[in-house]
Amino acid sequence: MEETASSASNDGYPTGTTPEHCQHMINHSLSRNATVKFVREALTKAGCPVADKFFKPEHCSMKVGGGFKQDDGIVICSNNVTHQDEVDVALTHELLHAYDHCRAANLNWTNCEHHACSEIRAANLSGDCAWKRELLRGNTNIQKQHQICVRRRALISVGLNPHCSMHRAISAIDRVWKTCYNDTQPFDRVP
């Protein structure tokens, strides 16, 4: 799952947006965002097509942008997103998890290394660690900011896995870092 920044009050919602508006933004991403469309097409080519009902808004108890549930699909946390860009990035991030789940027959989300690899890839390839987003978060390292962000975001997500203590999450990320950071499938390179 992906962390997000908190948002101001919106129509009675303490943060984020209404489920209806979130669904509208999801539909917009699915029909107009090139990266979301590309990863969704890659899922189809890999033998795992996903229908529109695979994507839905949900009120989330954790401060995350979304989540991939292998049996239920992708949720976008309406109470934690406000802008279209947040939905675009969260959908891309979660679609990359779905892509990893599709292409790896033995992917086990309770295995810290498996989870770490998918989180590294999703943070690296979703646009979540783009320089502009990092600047808005107040992270302004000039050198290797993208790698620092990917590692930080992966650690946050793997750390939320009840099967992975923070120590195990750090160790898992370190063990799979080079292979998973350099794996840009289904893209030719980091978008």
PDB file of N, CA and C in Angstrom, residues 16-17 21-30 32-34 36 78 80-92:
ATOM      1  N   GLY A  16      -9.189  13.859   2.240  1.00  0.00           N
ATOM      2  CA  GLY A  16      -9.549  13.147   1.027  1.00  0.00           C
ATOM      3  C   GLY A  16     -10.783  13.683   0.348  1.00  0.00           C
ATOM      4  N   THR A  17     -11.509  12.782  -0.285  1.00  0.00           N
ATOM      5  CA  THR A  17     -12.670  13.148  -1.080  1.00  0.00           C
ATOM      6  C   THR A  17     -13.787  12.136  -0.863  1.00  0.00           C
ATOM      7  N   HIS A  21     -16.624  10.931  -5.866  1.00  0.00           N
ATOM      8  CA  HIS A  21     -15.618  11.706  -6.598  1.00  0.00           C
ATOM      9  C   HIS A  21     -14.368  10.865  -6.839  1.00  0.00           C
ATOM     10  N   CYS A  22     -14.012  10.047  -5.878  1.00  0.00           N
ATOM     11  CA  CYS A  22     -12.865   9.149  -6.046  1.00  0.00           C
ATOM     12  C   CYS A  22     -13.121   8.190  -7.210  1.00  0.00           C
ATOM     13  N   GLN A  23     -14.337   7.640  -7.301  1.00  0.00           N
ATOM     14  CA  GLN A  23     -14.666   6.744  -8.417  1.00  0.00           C
ATOM     15  C   GLN A  23     -14.560   7.484  -9.746  1.00  0.00           C
ATOM     16  N   HIS A  24     -14.987   8.733  -9.769  1.00  0.00           N
ATOM     17  CA  HIS A  24     -14.855   9.549 -10.982  1.00  0.00           C
ATOM     18  C   HIS A  24     -13.376   9.689 -11.366  1.00  0.00           C
ATOM     19  N   MET A  25     -12.519   9.943 -10.375  1.00  0.00           N
ATOM     20  CA  MET A  25     -11.084  10.077 -10.664  1.00  0.00           C
ATOM     21  C   MET A  25     -10.488   8.742 -11.109  1.00  0.00           C
ATOM     22  N   ILE A  26     -10.929   7.635 -10.524  1.00  0.00           N
ATOM     23  CA  ILE A  26     -10.473   6.308 -10.960  1.00  0.00           C
ATOM     24  C   ILE A  26     -10.845   6.104 -12.427  1.00  0.00           C
ATOM     25  N   ASN A  27     -12.100   6.399 -12.773  1.00  0.00           N
ATOM     26  CA  ASN A  27     -12.550   6.236 -14.158  1.00  0.00           C
ATOM     27  C   ASN A  27     -11.741   7.106 -15.112  1.00  0.00           C
ATOM     28  N   HIS A  28     -11.430   8.325 -14.672  1.00  0.00           N
ATOM     29  CA  HIS A  28     -10.611   9.226 -15.493  1.00  0.00           C
ATOM     30  C   HIS A  28      -9.232   8.620 -15.725  1.00  0.00           C
ATOM     31  N   SER A  29      -8.617   8.101 -14.682  1.00  0.00           N
ATOM     32  CA  SER A  29      -7.293   7.468 -14.812  1.00  0.00           C
ATOM     33  C   SER A  29      -7.341   6.295 -15.782  1.00  0.00           C
ATOM     34  N   LEU A  30      -8.351   5.456 -15.629  1.00  0.00           N
ATOM     35  CA  LEU A  30      -8.456   4.256 -16.465  1.00  0.00           C
ATOM     36  C   LEU A  30      -8.643   4.597 -17.938  1.00  0.00           C
ATOM     37  N   ARG A  32      -7.865   7.799 -19.376  1.00  0.00           N
ATOM     38  CA  ARG A  32      -7.038   8.862 -19.939  1.00  0.00           C
ATOM     39  C   ARG A  32      -5.574   8.872 -19.531  1.00  0.00           C
ATOM     40  N   ASN A  33      -5.210   8.204 -18.457  1.00  0.00           N
ATOM     41  CA  ASN A  33      -3.809   8.249 -18.033  1.00  0.00           C
ATOM     42  C   ASN A  33      -3.004   7.195 -18.792  1.00  0.00           C
ATOM     43  N   ALA A  34      -2.007   7.650 -19.541  1.00  0.00           N
ATOM     44  CA  ALA A  34      -1.237   6.751 -20.412  1.00  0.00           C
ATOM     45  C   ALA A  34      -0.518   5.657 -19.628  1.00  0.00           C
ATOM     46  N   VAL A  36      -1.292   4.372 -16.584  1.00  0.00           N
ATOM     47  CA  VAL A  36      -2.288   3.430 -16.057  1.00  0.00           C
ATOM     48  C   VAL A  36      -2.762   2.509 -17.174  1.00  0.00           C
ATOM     49  N   SER A  78     -10.414   6.665  -0.722  1.00  0.00           N
ATOM     50  CA  SER A  78     -11.050   7.955  -1.002  1.00  0.00           C
ATOM     51  C   SER A  78     -10.783   8.975   0.097  1.00  0.00           C
ATOM     52  N   ASN A  80      -8.096   9.381   1.627  1.00  0.00           N
ATOM     53  CA  ASN A  80      -6.683   9.768   1.656  1.00  0.00           C
ATOM     54  C   ASN A  80      -6.189  10.373   0.348  1.00  0.00           C
ATOM     55  N   VAL A  81      -7.059  10.560  -0.625  1.00  0.00           N
ATOM     56  CA  VAL A  81      -6.662  11.194  -1.888  1.00  0.00           C
ATOM     57  C   VAL A  81      -7.574  12.381  -2.157  1.00  0.00           C
ATOM     58  N   THR A  82      -7.016  13.396  -2.788  1.00  0.00           N
ATOM     59  CA  THR A  82      -7.767  14.602  -3.116  1.00  0.00           C
ATOM     60  C   THR A  82      -7.663  14.944  -4.593  1.00  0.00           C
ATOM     61  N   HIS A  83      -6.490  14.744  -5.171  1.00  0.00           N
ATOM     62  CA  HIS A  83      -6.203  15.203  -6.530  1.00  0.00           C
ATOM     63  C   HIS A  83      -6.086  14.042  -7.517  1.00  0.00           C
ATOM     64  N   GLN A  84      -6.352  14.340  -8.772  1.00  0.00           N
ATOM     65  CA  GLN A  84      -6.265  13.341  -9.833  1.00  0.00           C
ATOM     66  C   GLN A  84      -4.875  12.720  -9.897  1.00  0.00           C
ATOM     67  N   ASP A  85      -3.843  13.522  -9.734  1.00  0.00           N
ATOM     68  CA  ASP A  85      -2.472  13.006  -9.790  1.00  0.00           C
ATOM     69  C   ASP A  85      -2.227  11.945  -8.722  1.00  0.00           C
ATOM     70  N   GLU A  86      -2.793  12.139  -7.543  1.00  0.00           N
ATOM     71  CA  GLU A  86      -2.644  11.142  -6.478  1.00  0.00           C
ATOM     72  C   GLU A  86      -3.292   9.821  -6.876  1.00  0.00           C
ATOM     73  N   VAL A  87      -4.451   9.893  -7.510  1.00  0.00           N
ATOM     74  CA  VAL A  87      -5.150   8.682  -7.950  1.00  0.00           C
ATOM     75  C   VAL A  87      -4.369   8.011  -9.071  1.00  0.00           C
ATOM     76  N   ASP A  88      -3.846   8.802 -10.010  1.00  0.00           N
ATOM     77  CA  ASP A  88      -3.049   8.246 -11.111  1.00  0.00           C
ATOM     78  C   ASP A  88      -1.857   7.457 -10.576  1.00  0.00           C
ATOM     79  N   VAL A  89      -1.127   8.051  -9.651  1.00  0.00           N
ATOM     80  CA  VAL A  89       0.063   7.403  -9.095  1.00  0.00           C
ATOM     81  C   VAL A  89      -0.331   6.176  -8.269  1.00  0.00           C
ATOM     82  N   ALA A  90      -1.371   6.303  -7.445  1.00  0.00           N
ATOM     83  CA  ALA A  90      -1.805   5.164  -6.622  1.00  0.00           C
ATOM     84  C   ALA A  90      -2.277   4.002  -7.494  1.00  0.00           C
ATOM     85  N   LEU A  91      -3.035   4.290  -8.550  1.00  0.00           N
ATOM     86  CA  LEU A  91      -3.486   3.224  -9.449  1.00  0.00           C
ATOM     87  C   LEU A  91      -2.304   2.556 -10.137  1.00  0.00           C
ATOM     88  N   THR A  92      -1.356   3.356 -10.605  1.00  0.00           N
ATOM     89  CA  THR A  92      -0.171   2.777 -11.246  1.00  0.00           C
ATOM     90  C   THR A  92       0.578   1.892 -10.263  1.00  0.00           C
TER      91      THR A  92
END
